[in-house]
Amino acid sequence: MAGTASPPPLPPWGNALAGATGAVLANAIVYPLDIVKTRLQVQVKRKKTDHEPLTTNDAHYTSSLDAIRKILEDEGITGLYSGINGSLLSVTSTNFAYFYWYSTVRSLYLSSQTVPRPPGTAMELSMGAVAGAIAQIFTIPVSVITTRQQTQQKGDKKGLLDTGREVIHSDDGWTGLWRGLKASLVLVVNPAITYGAYQRLRELLFPGKANLRPWESFFLGAMSKALATIATQPLIVAKVGLQSRPPPARQGRPFRNFIEVMSYIVEHEGPLALFKGLAPQITKGIIVQGLLMMTKERMEILFIVLFAYLRRVRDSKLQQMANAAAVRAKEVVPLVVK
């Protein structure tokens, strides 16, 4: 008896659509945590000897809960969703580009092998880094605008387009939309570590299992994201500092690179401040990555079923057209013979 044929794999754009859909749903759920971690990461503790505030916001937050409480008191519930439109646009474009290029690069790698076998950890990380770098180059302007929106004060709130114009009309000009690109390119190791660790943990904990249960996908996604976040947190903090407005103490002078941001933070707060906002960053990352991988697995199954249905419809129509052509041929043949 012939075995049941396994469904064909999704094309790169199918994987990209599944990944982007999962990312949007996950990030929309935990967006307030994104606001909190950004506000915590841009603030710098003020010393008694400082004449100017060192943060872009008047309020100073002592913890994640304190940040949530003060944002609610000062800006209301909408304050926890400042810049959500730009953020979800950034998430959609970044994840679509990432999963598209990751699937493309991975497919090319597998097709180039004489004996197909899963890539090793180093190759997984390399493919993830290449995909992440390509995605960042095209999507970082939206990330810059979103970071600006998240750190705007109550009386200075602007929409996505107005914030973009503000960035363009600054000293940096159009290049301001790509502020933090170098840090972002270095940070491609974050999704590379995340997705690489996810694949390796999946092979170790659930070998040979084609479809994971929701809790299994969530667990693997959470574990892999926590590892990646801890390893790259100083660069994440530096990137946020580059993309936000410069602190008033710098008198409008923007940071030139992420090394300067990190030096500024260490000078005023000490080296441990490079990990500020780690708690909400990890919490957000774990929830988002867990939901992303869980949702992506479900979406991939949904798209596979949808594509299989569309293929059946297409094959059925092709068969009908072939039958109709055969009938017409039979009608024409006798006339030709006569």
Short mmCIF file of C-alpha atoms in Angstrom, two decimals:
data_model
loop_
_atom_site.label_atom_id
_atom_site.label_comp_id
_atom_site.label_asym_id
_atom_site.label_seq_id
_atom_site.Cartn_x
_atom_site.Cartn_y
_atom_site.Cartn_z
CA MET A 1 0.00 0.00 0.00
CA ALA A 2 1.41 3.37 -0.96
CA GLY A 3 2.26 5.69 1.87
CA THR A 4 0.51 8.98 2.32
CA ALA A 5 2.40 11.75 0.59
CA SER A 6 3.58 14.48 2.91
CA PRO A 7 2.39 18.00 2.08
CA PRO A 8 4.88 20.06 0.06
CA PRO A 9 6.77 22.69 2.07
CA LEU A 10 5.63 26.29 2.06
CA PRO A 11 7.34 28.67 -0.39
CA PRO A 12 9.51 31.42 1.18
CA TRP A 13 6.73 34.00 0.98
CA GLY A 14 4.35 31.55 2.70
CA ASN A 15 6.81 31.16 5.60
CA ALA A 16 7.25 34.94 5.66
CA LEU A 17 3.50 35.56 5.81
CA ALA A 18 3.07 33.00 8.59
CA GLY A 19 5.95 34.50 10.58
CA ALA A 20 4.77 38.10 10.11
CA THR A 21 1.20 37.21 11.16
CA GLY A 22 2.41 35.52 14.32
CA ALA A 23 4.74 38.44 15.13
CA VAL A 24 1.99 41.06 14.78
CA LEU A 25 -0.41 39.16 17.05
CA ALA A 26 2.28 38.52 19.67
CA ASN A 27 3.60 42.10 19.72
CA ALA A 28 0.13 43.64 19.86
CA ILE A 29 -0.62 41.63 23.01
CA VAL A 30 2.51 42.72 24.91
CA TYR A 31 2.98 46.22 23.44
CA PRO A 32 2.78 48.03 26.83
CA LEU A 33 5.90 46.10 27.88
CA ASP A 34 7.66 47.47 24.81
CA ILE A 35 6.85 51.04 25.91
CA VAL A 36 8.09 50.34 29.43
CA LYS A 37 11.39 48.76 28.38
CA THR A 38 12.08 51.62 25.92
CA ARG A 39 11.40 54.31 28.56
CA LEU A 40 13.64 52.50 31.05
CA GLN A 41 16.44 52.10 28.51
CA VAL A 42 16.59 55.77 27.44
CA GLN A 43 16.57 57.23 30.96
CA VAL A 44 19.86 57.90 32.74
CA LYS A 45 20.08 58.29 36.49
CA ARG A 46 20.75 61.89 37.48
CA LYS A 47 23.52 62.77 39.91
CA LYS A 48 23.39 65.73 42.30
CA THR A 49 26.19 67.41 40.35
CA ASP A 50 24.30 67.28 37.06
CA HIS A 51 22.84 70.66 35.98
CA GLU A 52 20.70 69.26 33.17
CA PRO A 53 18.37 66.24 33.18
CA LEU A 54 19.99 63.24 31.59
CA THR A 55 16.82 61.68 30.25
CA THR A 56 14.49 62.56 27.38
CA ASN A 57 11.43 62.34 29.65
CA ASP A 58 10.56 64.34 32.77
CA ALA A 59 9.45 61.27 34.72
CA HIS A 60 11.98 58.92 36.27
CA TYR A 61 11.05 55.27 36.65
CA THR A 62 12.44 53.01 39.33
CA SER A 63 11.01 49.76 37.98
CA SER A 64 8.69 48.31 35.36
CA LEU A 65 5.65 48.56 37.66
CA ASP A 66 6.58 52.14 38.58
CA ALA A 67 6.83 53.00 34.87
CA ILE A 68 3.40 51.52 34.15
CA ARG A 69 1.86 53.41 37.10
CA LYS A 70 3.39 56.76 36.14
CA ILE A 71 2.55 56.41 32.46
CA LEU A 72 -1.08 55.64 33.34
CA GLU A 73 -1.24 58.60 35.73
CA ASP A 74 0.36 61.06 33.30
CA GLU A 75 -0.85 59.89 29.88
CA GLY A 76 -3.72 57.50 30.55
CA ILE A 77 -4.17 54.06 29.01
CA THR A 78 -3.30 55.43 25.56
CA GLY A 79 0.19 56.24 26.85
CA LEU A 80 0.94 52.53 27.02
CA TYR A 81 0.16 52.26 23.31
CA SER A 82 2.08 55.29 21.98
CA GLY A 83 3.51 54.51 18.55
CA ILE A 84 1.76 51.13 18.25
CA ASN A 85 0.88 51.69 14.57
CA GLY A 86 4.49 52.26 13.62
CA SER A 87 5.63 49.43 15.86
CA LEU A 88 3.28 46.87 14.27
CA LEU A 89 4.26 48.12 10.80
CA SER A 90 7.91 47.66 11.78
CA VAL A 91 7.21 44.21 13.21
CA THR A 92 5.31 43.15 10.09
CA SER A 93 7.95 44.33 7.62
CA THR A 94 10.91 43.10 9.68
CA ASN A 95 9.52 39.64 10.36
CA PHE A 96 8.20 39.20 6.82
CA ALA A 97 11.60 40.11 5.40
CA TYR A 98 13.44 37.98 7.98
CA PHE A 99 11.42 34.81 7.51
CA TYR A 100 11.37 35.26 3.72
CA TRP A 101 15.13 35.54 3.44
CA TYR A 102 15.75 32.88 6.08
CA SER A 103 13.55 30.41 4.20
CA THR A 104 15.21 31.36 0.91
CA VAL A 105 18.77 31.02 2.24
CA ARG A 106 17.93 27.75 4.02
CA SER A 107 16.31 26.29 0.88
CA LEU A 108 19.34 27.23 -1.23
CA TYR A 109 21.66 25.63 1.33
CA LEU A 110 19.68 22.36 1.46
CA SER A 111 19.36 22.16 -2.34
CA SER A 112 23.12 22.62 -2.72
CA GLN A 113 23.90 19.49 -0.68
CA THR A 114 24.45 16.13 -2.34
CA VAL A 115 22.99 14.32 0.67
CA PRO A 116 20.32 16.53 2.27
CA ARG A 117 20.72 16.84 6.04
CA PRO A 118 19.77 19.48 8.62
CA PRO A 119 22.33 22.30 8.91
CA GLY A 120 24.50 22.46 12.03
CA THR A 121 24.28 25.14 14.72
CA ALA A 122 26.96 27.34 13.12
CA MET A 123 25.21 27.24 9.75
CA GLU A 124 21.81 27.96 11.35
CA LEU A 125 23.29 31.03 13.05
CA SER A 126 24.98 32.17 9.84
CA MET A 127 21.79 31.86 7.80
CA GLY A 128 19.83 33.69 10.48
CA ALA A 129 22.42 36.48 10.53
CA VAL A 130 22.31 36.91 6.74
CA ALA A 131 18.50 37.00 6.74
CA GLY A 132 18.44 39.45 9.67
CA ALA A 133 20.96 41.81 8.06
CA ILE A 134 18.98 42.00 4.81
CA ALA A 135 15.76 42.60 6.74
CA GLN A 136 17.26 45.40 8.88
CA ILE A 137 18.57 47.40 5.92
CA PHE A 138 15.06 47.73 4.48
CA THR A 139 13.02 48.09 7.69
CA ILE A 140 15.09 50.16 10.16
CA PRO A 141 13.49 53.56 9.25
CA VAL A 142 10.18 52.43 10.75
CA SER A 143 12.03 51.25 13.87
CA VAL A 144 13.68 54.67 14.27
CA ILE A 145 10.34 56.47 13.99
CA THR A 146 8.69 54.08 16.45
CA THR A 147 11.43 54.59 19.06
CA ARG A 148 10.99 58.37 18.75
CA GLN A 149 7.24 58.03 19.21
CA GLN A 150 7.62 55.84 22.29
CA THR A 151 9.84 58.41 24.02
CA GLN A 152 7.83 61.54 23.15
CA GLN A 153 6.48 63.52 26.10
CA LYS A 154 2.76 63.96 26.71
CA GLY A 155 2.51 67.39 25.08
CA ASP A 156 4.74 66.48 22.17
CA LYS A 157 2.97 63.44 20.73
CA LYS A 158 3.14 63.14 16.93
CA GLY A 159 1.87 60.68 14.38
CA LEU A 160 3.97 58.29 12.30
CA LEU A 161 4.45 60.65 9.32
CA ASP A 162 5.04 63.77 11.44
CA THR A 163 7.65 61.96 13.52
CA GLY A 164 9.31 60.79 10.34
CA ARG A 165 9.45 64.39 9.05
CA GLU A 166 10.95 65.47 12.38
CA VAL A 167 13.74 62.93 11.96
CA ILE A 168 14.38 63.99 8.35
CA HIS A 169 14.47 67.70 9.29
CA SER A 170 17.02 67.09 12.05
CA ASP A 171 20.78 67.56 11.59
CA ASP A 172 21.09 64.02 10.20
CA GLY A 173 18.66 64.60 7.32
CA TRP A 174 17.43 61.52 5.48
CA THR A 175 20.24 59.45 6.94
CA GLY A 176 18.61 59.93 10.35
CA LEU A 177 16.09 57.28 9.34
CA TRP A 178 18.94 54.78 9.38
CA ARG A 179 20.36 55.79 12.77
CA GLY A 180 21.54 52.74 14.64
CA LEU A 181 21.99 50.68 11.47
CA LYS A 182 25.43 49.48 12.53
CA ALA A 183 24.11 48.43 15.94
CA SER A 184 21.15 46.77 14.21
CA LEU A 185 23.46 44.85 11.89
CA VAL A 186 25.43 43.65 14.90
CA LEU A 187 22.15 42.79 16.62
CA VAL A 188 21.21 40.38 13.83
CA VAL A 189 22.92 37.85 16.08
CA ASN A 190 19.85 38.16 18.35
CA PRO A 191 17.30 36.58 15.99
CA ALA A 192 20.10 34.37 14.68
CA ILE A 193 20.78 33.05 18.20
CA THR A 194 17.03 32.85 18.87
CA TYR A 195 16.09 30.92 15.76
CA GLY A 196 19.25 28.86 15.74
CA ALA A 197 18.73 27.90 19.39
CA TYR A 198 15.06 27.14 18.64
CA GLN A 199 15.99 24.73 15.86
CA ARG A 200 18.68 23.00 17.92
CA LEU A 201 16.48 22.71 21.03
CA ARG A 202 13.68 21.35 18.86
CA GLU A 203 15.95 18.65 17.45
CA LEU A 204 17.22 17.78 20.94
CA LEU A 205 13.91 17.80 22.83
CA PHE A 206 11.46 16.78 20.10
CA PRO A 207 13.50 14.82 17.50
CA GLY A 208 11.63 13.83 14.36
CA LYS A 209 8.41 15.58 15.41
CA ALA A 210 6.96 17.39 12.38
CA ASN A 211 4.23 19.42 14.13
CA LEU A 212 4.70 20.67 17.68
CA ARG A 213 1.93 21.22 20.19
CA PRO A 214 1.25 24.88 21.11
CA TRP A 215 2.87 24.60 24.56
CA GLU A 216 5.95 22.92 23.04
CA SER A 217 6.41 25.73 20.52
CA PHE A 218 5.89 28.32 23.26
CA PHE A 219 8.46 26.68 25.55
CA LEU A 220 11.11 26.44 22.83
CA GLY A 221 10.49 30.02 21.69
CA ALA A 222 10.68 31.39 25.23
CA MET A 223 13.90 29.54 26.08
CA SER A 224 15.67 30.55 22.87
CA LYS A 225 14.65 34.22 23.17
CA ALA A 226 15.79 34.49 26.81
CA LEU A 227 19.25 33.24 25.87
CA ALA A 228 19.52 35.67 22.96
CA THR A 229 18.30 38.67 24.97
CA ILE A 230 20.77 38.22 27.83
CA ALA A 231 23.64 37.91 25.36
CA THR A 232 22.76 41.07 23.40
CA GLN A 233 21.14 43.41 25.98
CA PRO A 234 23.98 46.02 26.04
CA LEU A 235 23.67 46.46 22.28
CA ILE A 236 19.88 46.69 22.54
CA VAL A 237 20.20 49.51 25.09
CA ALA A 238 22.77 51.30 22.91
CA LYS A 239 20.56 51.01 19.82
CA VAL A 240 17.59 52.58 21.65
CA GLY A 241 19.86 55.41 22.81
CA LEU A 242 20.98 56.05 19.23
CA GLN A 243 17.46 56.13 17.81
CA SER A 244 15.82 58.29 20.51
CA ARG A 245 16.31 62.02 21.01
CA PRO A 246 19.62 62.89 22.67
CA PRO A 247 19.37 63.66 26.41
CA PRO A 248 19.05 67.40 27.27
CA ALA A 249 22.45 67.23 29.01
CA ARG A 250 24.05 66.75 25.56
CA GLN A 251 22.43 70.00 24.34
CA GLY A 252 20.98 68.45 21.22
CA ARG A 253 24.15 66.64 20.17
CA PRO A 254 23.13 63.14 19.00
CA PHE A 255 25.27 60.12 19.72
CA ARG A 256 27.55 59.23 16.81
CA ASN A 257 27.69 55.46 17.34
CA PHE A 258 26.68 52.76 19.79
CA ILE A 259 30.13 52.77 21.42
CA GLU A 260 29.58 56.41 22.42
CA VAL A 261 26.16 55.55 23.86
CA MET A 262 27.59 52.70 25.93
CA SER A 263 30.47 54.90 27.17
CA TYR A 264 27.97 57.62 28.19
CA ILE A 265 25.87 55.12 30.13
CA VAL A 266 28.86 53.54 31.87
CA GLU A 267 30.22 56.99 32.79
CA HIS A 268 26.99 58.14 34.43
CA GLU A 269 25.55 54.88 35.79
CA GLY A 270 28.19 52.17 35.75
CA PRO A 271 28.55 49.01 33.62
CA LEU A 272 25.50 47.27 35.07
CA ALA A 273 23.33 50.01 33.55
CA LEU A 274 24.01 48.44 30.15
CA PHE A 275 21.49 45.81 31.25
CA LYS A 276 18.78 48.26 32.35
CA GLY A 277 15.32 47.31 31.21
CA LEU A 278 16.40 43.66 31.10
CA ALA A 279 13.38 42.41 33.05
CA PRO A 280 10.70 43.84 30.72
CA GLN A 281 12.93 43.09 27.71
CA ILE A 282 13.15 39.40 28.64
CA THR A 283 9.50 39.22 29.68
CA LYS A 284 8.39 40.80 26.44
CA GLY A 285 10.83 38.73 24.42
CA ILE A 286 9.79 35.45 26.01
CA ILE A 287 6.08 36.11 25.56
CA VAL A 288 6.49 37.44 22.02
CA GLN A 289 8.85 34.70 20.87
CA GLY A 290 6.76 32.01 22.53
CA LEU A 291 3.55 33.29 20.96
CA LEU A 292 5.33 33.92 17.65
CA MET A 293 6.64 30.38 17.31
CA MET A 294 3.37 28.90 18.58
CA THR A 295 1.31 31.03 16.17
CA LYS A 296 3.74 30.55 13.29
CA GLU A 297 3.46 26.76 13.63
CA ARG A 298 -0.35 27.04 13.49
CA MET A 299 -0.27 29.53 10.61
CA GLU A 300 2.09 27.30 8.63
CA ILE A 301 -0.35 24.39 8.99
CA LEU A 302 -3.21 26.68 7.95
CA PHE A 303 -1.33 27.90 4.88
CA ILE A 304 -0.29 24.34 3.93
CA VAL A 305 -3.95 23.27 4.04
CA LEU A 306 -4.98 26.39 2.09
CA PHE A 307 -2.33 25.85 -0.58
CA ALA A 308 -3.27 22.17 -0.88
CA TYR A 309 -6.91 23.19 -1.41
CA LEU A 310 -5.91 25.79 -4.03
CA ARG A 311 -3.78 23.19 -5.81
CA ARG A 312 -6.71 20.76 -5.89
CA VAL A 313 -8.96 23.48 -7.31
CA ARG A 314 -6.34 24.34 -9.91
CA ASP A 315 -5.81 20.67 -10.87
CA SER A 316 -9.56 20.16 -11.09
CA LYS A 317 -9.96 23.13 -13.44
CA LEU A 318 -7.03 21.96 -15.54
CA GLN A 319 -8.61 18.50 -15.79
CA GLN A 320 -11.94 20.02 -16.84
CA MET A 321 -10.18 22.09 -19.50
CA ALA A 322 -8.34 18.99 -20.75
CA ASN A 323 -11.58 16.99 -20.92
CA ALA A 324 -13.32 19.79 -22.79
CA ALA A 325 -10.42 20.01 -25.25
CA ALA A 326 -10.56 16.24 -25.78
CA VAL A 327 -14.30 16.39 -26.51
CA ARG A 328 -13.79 19.19 -29.03
CA ALA A 329 -10.97 17.21 -30.68
CA LYS A 330 -13.21 14.18 -31.11
CA GLU A 331 -15.85 16.36 -32.75
CA VAL A 332 -13.35 17.85 -35.18
CA VAL A 333 -11.55 14.60 -36.17
CA PRO A 334 -14.50 12.98 -38.12
CA LEU A 335 -14.91 16.17 -40.13
CA VAL A 336 -11.26 16.11 -41.07
CA VAL A 337 -11.41 12.42 -42.08
CA LYS A 338 -14.38 13.04 -44.41
#
